[in-house]
Coordinates of N, CA and C in Angstrom, one line a residue:
M30 N 90.5 130.2 106.4 CA 91.5 130.5 106.4 C 91.8 128.4 106.7
T31 N 92.4 127.6 105.6 CA 92.3 126.2 106.0 C 93.3 125.4 106.1
T32 N 92.9 124.6 107.3 CA 94.2 124.1 107.8 C 94.3 122.7 107.2
F33 N 95.5 122.5 106.6 CA 96.0 121.4 105.5 C 96.7 120.3 106.5
A34 N 96.4 119.7 107.0 CA 97.3 118.5 107.6 C 98.2 117.4 106.8
L35 N 99.7 117.5 105.9 CA 99.7 116.8 105.4 C 100.7 115.6 105.6
V36 N 100.0 114.1 105.5 CA 100.3 113.4 105.8 C 101.3 112.1 105.1
P37 N 102.1 112.1 105.4 CA 103.1 110.9 104.1 C 103.2 109.5 103.7
G38 N 103.5 109.3 103.1 CA 103.4 107.8 102.2 C 104.8 106.8 103.6
A39 N 105.1 106.0 102.6 CA 106.3 104.7 103.3 C 107.1 106.0 103.2
G40 N 108.2 105.9 104.5 CA 109.4 106.0 104.4 C 110.0 106.7 104.0
T41 N 109.1 108.5 104.8 CA 109.0 110.0 103.8 C 109.1 110.4 105.0
D42 N 110.3 111.7 104.4 CA 109.3 112.9 105.6 C 109.0 114.2 105.7
T43 N 108.9 114.6 106.3 CA 108.8 116.7 105.8 C 109.1 116.9 104.7
W44 N 110.3 117.1 104.3 CA 111.3 117.9 103.0 C 109.9 117.5 101.6
Y45 N 109.0 116.2 101.8 CA 109.0 116.1 100.3 C 107.6 117.3 100.3
W46 N 107.1 117.9 101.4 CA 105.8 118.3 101.0 C 106.3 119.9 101.5
G47 N 107.1 120.1 101.1 CA 108.0 121.5 100.7 C 107.5 122.2 99.8
P48 N 107.7 122.2 98.9 CA 107.3 123.2 97.3 C 105.5 122.6 97.1
L49 N 104.8 122.3 97.7 CA 103.2 121.9 98.4 C 102.8 122.8 99.5
M50 N 103.6 122.9 100.3 CA 103.4 123.9 101.4 C 103.4 125.1 100.8
W51 N 104.3 125.6 100.1 CA 105.0 126.4 99.5 C 103.7 127.4 99.3
E52 N 103.5 126.5 98.4 CA 102.2 127.3 97.4 C 100.6 127.4 97.6
L53 N 100.8 126.6 99.7 CA 99.2 126.4 99.4 C 99.8 128.0 100.8
T54 N 100.8 128.0 101.5 CA 100.7 128.9 102.6 C 100.7 130.6 101.2
G55 N 101.2 130.2 100.3 CA 101.6 131.3 99.0 C 99.9 131.8 99.4
R56 N 98.7 130.7 98.9 CA 97.6 131.3 98.8 C 96.5 131.3 100.1
G57 N 97.3 131.5 101.4 CA 96.9 132.3 102.6 C 95.5 130.9 103.2
H58 N 97.5 129.8 103.1 CA 96.1 129.0 104.2 C 97.2 128.0 104.6
R59 N 96.5 127.4 105.4 CA 97.8 126.7 106.7 C 98.3 125.6 106.7
A60 N 98.8 124.9 106.1 CA 99.7 123.9 105.4 C 100.7 123.5 107.4
V61 N 100.2 121.8 107.3 CA 101.7 121.3 108.1 C 101.9 120.0 108.2
A62 N 102.7 119.7 107.3 CA 103.6 118.4 107.3 C 103.6 117.9 108.3
V63 N 102.8 116.6 108.5 CA 103.3 115.9 109.4 C 104.7 114.7 109.6
E64 N 105.3 114.6 110.4 CA 106.5 114.1 110.6 C 106.1 112.1 111.1
L65 N 106.1 110.9 110.6 CA 105.3 110.5 111.2 C 106.6 109.3 112.0
P66 N 106.3 108.4 112.9 CA 108.0 107.8 113.5 C 107.3 106.4 112.7
C67 N 107.3 106.8 111.7 CA 107.6 104.9 111.3 C 109.0 104.4 111.0
D68 N 109.8 105.1 111.3 CA 110.9 104.1 111.7 C 110.5 103.2 113.4
D69 N 109.9 104.2 114.0 CA 110.2 103.6 115.0 C 109.1 101.7 115.3
D70 N 110.4 101.1 115.4 CA 109.1 99.8 115.4 C 108.4 99.3 116.3
G71 N 108.4 100.9 117.6 CA 107.3 100.2 118.9 C 105.7 101.3 118.6
A72 N 105.8 102.3 117.4 CA 104.9 102.8 116.7 C 103.7 101.9 115.7
H73 N 102.2 102.0 116.7 CA 101.1 101.0 115.5 C 100.7 102.7 114.9
L74 N 99.9 102.4 114.0 CA 99.2 103.1 112.6 C 98.7 104.4 114.2
E75 N 97.8 103.9 114.9 CA 96.6 104.8 116.0 C 98.2 106.0 116.5
D76 N 99.5 105.3 116.2 CA 100.4 106.0 116.7 C 100.5 107.6 116.1
Y77 N 100.6 107.2 114.8 CA 100.8 107.7 113.1 C 99.8 109.1 114.1
A78 N 98.3 108.7 113.8 CA 97.3 109.2 113.7 C 97.3 110.5 114.5
D79 N 98.1 109.8 115.8 CA 97.8 110.2 117.3 C 99.2 111.9 116.6
A80 N 100.2 111.5 116.1 CA 101.8 112.5 115.6 C 100.6 113.7 114.5
V81 N 99.8 112.8 113.2 CA 99.2 113.7 112.5 C 98.0 114.9 114.1
V82 N 98.0 114.4 114.8 CA 97.4 116.1 116.0 C 98.0 115.8 116.6
D83 N 98.8 115.6 117.3 CA 99.9 116.4 117.9 C 100.8 117.8 116.6
A84 N 100.5 117.2 115.5 CA 101.3 118.7 114.1 C 100.1 119.3 114.1
V85 N 98.6 119.5 114.4 CA 97.8 119.9 113.5 C 97.5 120.5 115.1
K86 N 97.3 120.6 116.2 CA 97.0 121.0 117.2 C 97.7 122.3 117.5
S87 N 99.3 121.7 116.4 CA 101.3 122.8 117.7 C 100.4 124.2 117.5
G88 N 100.7 124.7 118.3 CA 100.8 126.3 118.0 C 99.3 126.6 117.8
D89 N 98.4 126.5 117.3 CA 96.7 127.2 116.9 C 96.0 126.6 117.7
G90 N 96.3 125.0 118.5 CA 94.8 124.5 118.5 C 94.2 123.5 117.9
D91 N 93.3 122.9 118.1 CA 92.1 122.6 116.9 C 91.7 123.7 115.8
P92 N 92.0 123.5 114.9 CA 91.8 124.6 113.2 C 90.4 124.0 113.3
D93 N 89.4 125.2 112.8 CA 88.3 125.5 112.8 C 87.9 125.3 111.4
D94 N 89.3 124.7 110.4 CA 88.4 123.9 108.9 C 89.3 122.9 108.3
L95 N 89.5 122.4 108.6 CA 90.9 120.7 108.6 C 90.4 119.6 107.6
V96 N 91.7 120.0 106.5 CA 91.4 119.2 105.4 C 92.9 118.3 105.2
V97 N 92.8 116.9 105.6 CA 94.1 115.5 105.6 C 93.9 115.6 104.6
V98 N 94.9 115.1 104.6 CA 95.6 114.8 102.1 C 96.8 113.6 103.2
G99 N 96.7 112.1 102.9 CA 97.2 111.1 103.2 C 97.4 110.6 101.5
H100 N 99.5 111.0 101.6 CA 99.9 110.2 100.1 C 99.6 108.8 100.4
S101 N 99.5 108.1 99.8 CA 100.1 106.5 99.7 C 99.7 106.2 100.7
F102 N 100.8 105.2 101.4 CA 100.9 104.3 102.7 C 100.3 105.7 103.7
G103 N 99.8 107.1 103.5 CA 99.3 107.5 104.5 C 97.4 107.7 104.2
G104 N 97.3 106.2 102.9 CA 95.7 106.7 103.4 C 95.2 105.2 104.4
F105 N 96.6 104.5 105.4 CA 96.1 103.8 106.4 C 96.0 105.0 107.5
T106 N 96.5 106.2 107.4 CA 96.5 107.0 108.8 C 95.1 108.0 108.5
A107 N 94.9 108.5 107.8 CA 94.5 109.9 107.2 C 92.9 110.1 107.8
P108 N 91.9 108.0 107.8 CA 90.5 107.4 108.5 C 90.9 108.0 109.6
L109 N 92.1 106.9 109.9 CA 92.6 107.5 111.9 C 92.1 108.8 112.9
V110 N 91.9 109.9 112.0 CA 92.5 111.5 111.8 C 91.2 111.7 113.0
C111 N 89.9 111.2 111.7 CA 88.1 111.6 111.2 C 88.4 111.6 113.3
D112 N 88.8 110.3 114.1 CA 88.2 110.2 115.3 C 88.9 109.9 116.1
R113 N 89.5 111.3 115.8 CA 90.6 112.8 116.6 C 89.7 113.4 117.1
L114 N 90.3 114.3 115.2 CA 89.8 115.3 116.0 C 88.3 116.0 114.0
A115 N 88.2 117.3 114.5 CA 86.8 117.6 113.2 C 87.5 117.7 112.2
V116 N 87.4 116.8 110.8 CA 87.7 116.9 109.6 C 86.3 117.2 108.7
R117 N 87.0 118.5 107.8 CA 85.6 118.3 107.1 C 86.1 118.2 105.2
E118 N 87.0 117.4 105.4 CA 87.6 116.7 104.1 C 88.6 115.9 103.9
L119 N 88.6 114.3 103.7 CA 89.8 113.8 103.5 C 90.1 114.3 102.4
V120 N 91.5 114.3 101.2 CA 91.8 114.2 99.9 C 93.2 112.9 99.8
L121 N 93.1 112.4 99.4 CA 93.7 110.8 99.5 C 94.7 110.9 97.7
V122 N 95.4 111.5 98.1 CA 96.2 111.7 96.5 C 97.3 110.3 96.6
T123 N 96.7 109.9 95.0 CA 97.5 108.5 94.5 C 97.5 107.7 96.0
A124 N 97.0 107.4 96.5 CA 96.7 107.0 97.9 C 96.1 105.5 98.6
M125 N 96.7 104.8 98.7 CA 96.2 102.9 99.2 C 94.8 103.0 99.8
V126 N 94.2 102.3 99.1 CA 92.8 102.1 100.0 C 92.3 101.3 101.1
P127 N 92.3 100.9 102.0 CA 92.8 100.2 103.5 C 91.2 99.4 103.1
A128 N 90.9 98.2 104.0 CA 89.8 97.5 104.3 C 89.8 97.0 105.1
P129 N 88.6 97.6 106.1 CA 88.9 96.9 107.8 C 89.6 95.4 108.0
G130 N 90.3 95.5 109.1 CA 90.8 94.3 109.4 C 92.1 94.3 108.4
E131 N 92.7 94.9 107.2 CA 92.9 94.6 106.1 C 94.9 95.1 106.6
S132 N 96.2 94.4 106.4 CA 97.1 95.7 106.9 C 98.1 95.6 105.8
A133 N 98.7 96.8 105.8 CA 98.8 97.4 104.1 C 100.3 96.3 103.0
A134 N 100.3 95.4 104.3 CA 101.4 94.7 103.8 C 100.3 93.2 102.8
Q135 N 98.9 93.0 102.9 CA 98.7 92.5 102.6 C 97.4 92.9 101.4
W136 N 97.3 94.3 101.1 CA 96.6 95.0 100.9 C 97.2 95.2 99.1
W137 N 98.2 94.7 98.7 CA 99.1 94.7 97.7 C 98.9 93.9 96.9
A138 N 98.0 92.3 97.3 CA 97.4 91.2 97.0 C 96.5 91.4 96.4
A139 N 95.9 91.3 98.2 CA 94.5 91.7 97.9 C 93.8 92.6 97.0
T140 N 93.9 93.3 96.2 CA 94.2 94.7 95.1 C 94.3 94.7 94.0
G141 N 95.3 93.2 93.6 CA 95.6 93.0 92.9 C 97.1 94.1 91.8
H142 N 97.8 94.9 92.2 CA 98.7 95.9 92.7 C 100.0 94.4 91.9
P143 N 100.0 93.6 92.3 CA 101.3 92.8 91.7 C 101.0 92.6 89.8
E144 N 99.9 93.0 89.0 CA 99.2 92.2 87.9 C 99.4 93.5 87.6
A145 N 99.0 94.8 88.4 CA 99.2 95.8 87.1 C 100.4 96.6 87.6
L146 N 101.3 96.2 88.4 CA 102.5 97.2 88.0 C 103.8 95.8 87.0
A147 N 103.5 95.0 86.9 CA 104.0 94.3 86.0 C 103.2 94.8 84.7
A148 N 102.0 94.3 84.3 CA 101.3 94.8 83.0 C 102.6 96.4 82.4
Q149 N 102.2 97.8 83.9 CA 102.8 98.8 84.0 C 104.3 99.0 83.1
D150 N 105.1 98.5 84.3 CA 106.5 97.7 83.3 C 106.6 97.4 82.7
A151 N 106.4 96.3 81.5 CA 106.5 95.6 80.6 C 105.4 97.1 79.3
K152 N 104.6 97.1 79.8 CA 104.1 98.8 78.9 C 105.2 99.6 78.6
D153 N 106.3 100.2 79.2 CA 107.1 101.0 79.8 C 108.5 100.9 80.0
G154 N 108.5 99.5 79.8 CA 109.8 98.7 79.1 C 111.0 98.8 80.4
R155 N 110.6 99.5 82.3 CA 110.9 99.7 83.2 C 111.6 98.9 83.5
D156 N 113.3 98.8 83.9 CA 113.7 97.8 85.2 C 113.8 97.9 85.8
P157 N 112.5 96.7 86.9 CA 112.2 96.5 87.8 C 113.4 97.3 89.2
D158 N 114.4 97.4 89.0 CA 115.5 97.7 90.6 C 115.6 99.2 90.3
D159 N 114.6 99.6 89.2 CA 115.2 100.8 88.4 C 114.1 101.5 89.4
V160 N 113.9 102.5 90.9 CA 113.1 103.5 91.7 C 112.9 105.3 91.4
V161 N 113.9 105.5 90.4 CA 113.0 106.7 89.7 C 112.1 106.7 88.8
A162 N 112.9 106.1 88.0 CA 111.6 105.1 86.3 C 110.6 105.6 87.3
L163 N 110.6 104.7 88.4 CA 108.6 104.1 88.9 C 108.2 105.2 90.1
F164 N 108.6 106.1 90.7 CA 108.3 107.2 91.6 C 109.6 108.7 90.9
F165 N 110.0 108.8 90.3 CA 110.3 110.0 90.6 C 110.5 110.7 89.0
H166 N 110.5 109.9 87.5 CA 110.2 110.3 86.7 C 110.0 111.5 85.4
D167 N 108.9 112.1 86.0 CA 108.6 113.7 85.9 C 109.3 114.7 86.8
V168 N 109.4 114.3 87.6 CA 110.3 114.7 89.0 C 112.4 115.7 88.1
P169 N 112.2 116.8 88.1 CA 114.0 117.3 88.5 C 114.4 116.3 89.1
E170 N 115.8 116.2 88.0 CA 116.6 115.4 88.0 C 117.2 115.6 89.6
Q171 N 117.6 116.8 90.0 CA 118.3 117.4 90.9 C 117.7 116.9 92.5
T172 N 115.9 117.0 91.8 CA 114.5 116.8 93.3 C 114.7 116.2 93.2
A173 N 114.8 114.6 92.6 CA 114.7 113.2 92.4 C 115.9 112.7 93.4
N174 N 117.2 113.7 93.3 CA 118.6 112.7 94.1 C 118.0 113.0 95.4
E175 N 117.7 114.4 95.7 CA 117.2 114.5 96.9 C 116.5 114.6 98.0
A176 N 115.3 113.5 96.9 CA 114.4 112.7 96.9 C 114.6 111.9 98.1
L177 N 116.2 111.2 97.1 CA 116.7 109.3 97.3 C 117.0 110.0 99.4
R178 N 117.8 111.1 99.1 CA 118.4 111.1 100.2 C 117.9 111.7 101.3
H179 N 116.2 111.8 101.1 CA 115.6 112.2 102.4 C 114.7 110.4 102.2
E180 N 114.7 109.2 101.8 CA 114.0 108.9 102.0 C 114.6 108.2 103.9
R181 N 113.4 107.4 104.9 CA 113.6 107.0 105.9 C 113.0 105.5 105.9
E182 N 113.8 105.0 107.4 CA 113.1 103.2 107.1 C 111.6 102.9 107.8
Q183 N 111.0 101.9 106.8 CA 109.6 102.6 107.2 C 109.4 101.0 108.3
S184 N 109.0 101.1 109.1 CA 109.5 99.3 109.8 C 108.0 98.9 109.5
A185 N 108.7 97.4 109.6 CA 106.9 97.1 109.6 C 106.2 96.7 110.0
T186 N 105.9 97.6 111.3 CA 105.0 97.8 112.7 C 104.0 97.8 112.4
A187 N 103.6 98.7 111.7 CA 102.7 99.6 111.3 C 101.5 98.7 109.7
F188 N 103.1 98.5 109.1 CA 102.4 97.7 107.7 C 102.0 96.8 107.9
E189 N 102.7 96.0 108.8 CA 101.7 94.7 109.5 C 100.3 94.8 109.8
Q190 N 100.0 95.8 110.6 CA 98.6 96.1 111.1 C 98.2 95.5 110.7
P191 N 96.9 95.1 111.4 CA 95.3 95.2 110.8 C 95.1 96.9 110.8
W192 N 94.4 96.8 109.9 CA 93.9 98.7 109.9 C 92.8 98.4 111.1
P193 N 92.5 99.6 111.6 CA 91.5 99.4 113.1 C 90.2 99.9 112.8
R194 N 90.0 99.9 111.5 CA 87.7 101.0 111.6 C 87.8 100.0 110.7
D195 N 86.3 100.3 111.2 CA 85.1 99.0 111.2 C 84.9 99.8 109.6
G196 N 85.5 100.5 108.9 CA 85.2 101.2 107.8 C 85.4 103.0 107.7
W197 N 84.8 103.1 106.2 CA 85.4 104.5 106.2 C 84.6 105.3 107.0
P198 N 85.4 106.3 107.7 CA 84.8 107.2 108.1 C 83.5 108.5 107.4
D199 N 82.9 108.8 107.8 CA 81.1 109.5 107.2 C 82.0 111.2 107.3
V200 N 83.6 111.5 105.6 CA 83.6 112.5 105.9 C 83.9 112.8 104.3
R201 N 83.6 114.2 103.9 CA 83.4 113.7 102.7 C 85.0 113.6 102.1
T202 N 85.1 113.2 101.0 CA 86.4 112.5 100.6 C 86.8 111.8 99.2
R203 N 87.3 112.5 98.9 CA 87.7 112.7 97.2 C 89.8 112.1 96.7
Y204 N 89.7 111.8 96.2 CA 90.6 111.3 95.4 C 91.9 111.4 93.8
L205 N 92.5 112.3 94.6 CA 93.4 112.9 93.5 C 94.4 111.2 93.1
M206 N 93.9 111.5 91.1 CA 94.7 110.1 90.4 C 96.0 110.9 90.1
C207 N 97.8 110.6 90.3 CA 97.6 110.8 89.0 C 98.2 110.6 87.5
R208 N 98.1 111.2 86.8 CA 97.6 110.2 85.4 C 99.6 109.9 84.5
D209 N 100.2 110.2 85.1 CA 101.5 109.2 84.8 C 102.0 109.2 86.2
D210 N 101.6 108.0 87.2 CA 102.2 107.1 88.1 C 102.6 106.0 87.3
K211 N 103.7 105.3 87.6 CA 103.8 104.3 87.3 C 103.6 103.5 87.9
L212 N 103.3 103.4 89.5 CA 102.8 102.7 91.0 C 101.6 102.2 91.1
F213 N 101.1 103.2 91.1 CA 99.3 103.0 91.2 C 99.2 103.6 89.8
P214 N 98.7 103.0 88.4 CA 98.2 103.7 87.6 C 96.8 103.7 87.2
S215 N 96.0 104.3 86.4 CA 95.0 105.0 86.4 C 93.9 103.6 86.7
A216 N 94.5 102.6 85.6 CA 93.1 102.1 85.2 C 92.7 101.3 86.7
F217 N 94.2 101.0 87.8 CA 94.0 100.4 88.7 C 93.4 100.8 89.9
V218 N 93.4 102.3 90.4 CA 93.0 103.2 90.8 C 91.3 103.2 90.3
R219 N 91.0 103.4 89.6 CA 89.1 103.3 89.3 C 89.1 102.0 89.8
T220 N 89.6 101.1 89.7 CA 89.7 99.2 90.2 C 89.3 99.3 91.4
M221 N 90.4 99.7 91.9 CA 90.7 99.5 93.1 C 89.1 100.6 93.9
L222 N 89.0 101.6 93.7 CA 87.6 102.9 94.1 C 86.9 102.3 93.9
A223 N 85.9 101.3 93.0 CA 84.9 101.4 92.5 C 84.8 100.0 93.6
R224 N 85.7 99.1 94.0 CA 85.4 97.7 95.3 C 85.6 98.8 96.4
R225 N 86.0 99.5 96.3 CA 86.3 100.1 97.7 C 85.8 101.0 98.6
L226 N 85.4 101.8 97.7 CA 85.3 103.4 98.1 C 84.2 103.9 97.2
R227 N 82.9 103.5 96.7 CA 82.2 103.0 95.5 C 81.9 104.7 95.9
G228 N 81.1 105.0 94.6 CA 80.8 106.9 94.7 C 81.8 107.5 94.7
T229 N 82.8 107.1 95.2 CA 84.2 108.5 94.5 C 84.9 108.6 93.5
V230 N 84.4 109.2 92.5 CA 85.1 109.4 91.4 C 86.6 109.7 91.3
P231 N 87.2 108.9 90.9 CA 88.7 109.8 91.3 C 89.0 111.2 90.4
E232 N 90.4 111.5 90.8 CA 90.4 113.3 90.3 C 91.1 113.2 89.5
A233 N 91.6 113.5 88.1 CA 92.2 113.0 87.5 C 93.3 114.1 87.5
I234 N 94.5 114.1 88.0 CA 95.8 115.3 87.7 C 96.8 115.4 87.0
P235 N 97.6 115.9 86.8 CA 98.9 116.0 86.2 C 100.7 115.4 87.3
G236 N 101.3 114.2 86.5 CA 102.3 114.3 88.2 C 102.1 112.2 87.8
S237 N 103.4 111.8 88.9 CA 104.1 110.6 89.1 C 103.5 110.4 90.5
H238 N 104.0 109.6 91.0 CA 103.6 109.2 92.0 C 103.8 110.8 93.5
H239 N 105.0 111.6 93.3 CA 104.9 112.5 93.7 C 104.7 113.9 93.3
P240 N 102.9 114.3 93.2 CA 103.2 115.8 92.7 C 103.0 116.8 93.5
M241 N 103.8 115.9 95.0 CA 104.0 117.3 94.9 C 104.9 117.9 95.2
L242 N 105.8 117.1 94.5 CA 107.0 117.3 93.8 C 107.7 118.0 92.4
A243 N 106.6 117.0 91.5 CA 106.8 117.5 90.4 C 105.6 118.5 89.7
H244 N 104.7 118.9 90.2 CA 104.1 119.4 90.4 C 102.8 120.4 91.3
P245 N 103.9 120.8 91.5 CA 103.1 121.2 93.3 C 102.1 123.0 93.0
A246 N 102.5 123.7 92.0 CA 101.0 124.6 92.1 C 99.8 123.1 91.1
R247 N 100.4 122.7 90.5 CA 98.7 121.9 90.4 C 98.0 120.9 91.5
L248 N 99.1 120.9 92.0 CA 98.3 119.4 93.3 C 97.8 120.7 94.1
A249 N 98.0 121.7 94.1 CA 97.1 123.0 95.5 C 95.9 123.7 94.7
G250 N 96.0 123.5 93.3 CA 95.4 123.7 92.5 C 93.8 123.2 93.5
A251 N 94.7 121.7 92.9 CA 93.0 120.2 93.4 C 92.8 120.5 94.4
L252 N 93.5 121.5 95.0 CA 93.2 121.0 96.8 C 91.9 121.9 97.5
L253 N 92.4 122.6 96.5 CA 91.8 123.9 97.0 C 90.3 123.9 96.8
A254 N 89.8 123.4 95.2 CA 88.5 122.9 94.6 C 87.7 122.7 95.7
R255 N 86.3 123.0 95.2 CA 85.8 122.1 96.7 C 84.4 122.6 95.6

């Protein structure tokens, strides 16, 4: 049995992982959705990583087989867990890949994201204020509306903190790239990985920026592929 620690992105809660947890537990695995202290101005990235550890250890102690899954801004937290627990694999799901000493606030300009997003918006004809079209365009309307109700405040503390590792951990890392992601378009992701995680080839899966809501069964299948 594999334990999957599910690390959310900015300003989201455990609700987002519900459909994926159902898929993973239904296949005989343990899924732990982590509640990060994202609305706590006193919490730093190290506290986020500690929250992952506490969630994973609750009930069963240290798991024998641990996979840490980081979504979006969760890419800044997931690698830090490797300094605290024995992790078999890191899986980044349409996630940010930090550089040493770089904050999440700096990441956007450093990776060329504003230009990539502007090009994608022009291609799609999206109103920049339409967050549903950006994040949830392939999610059922009722689910998208519920997702918006589960948004949390994201403190700037962790977002503006320099990433505290000197480099990427020596742990097998996979990147699941969502084909229909408007926030992190495929061409942008490929360029980012080529510069920051050389040798990691993105694996394309269906879905927008929240595949755990749009295609949970497909995402579970990708996570379980070895």
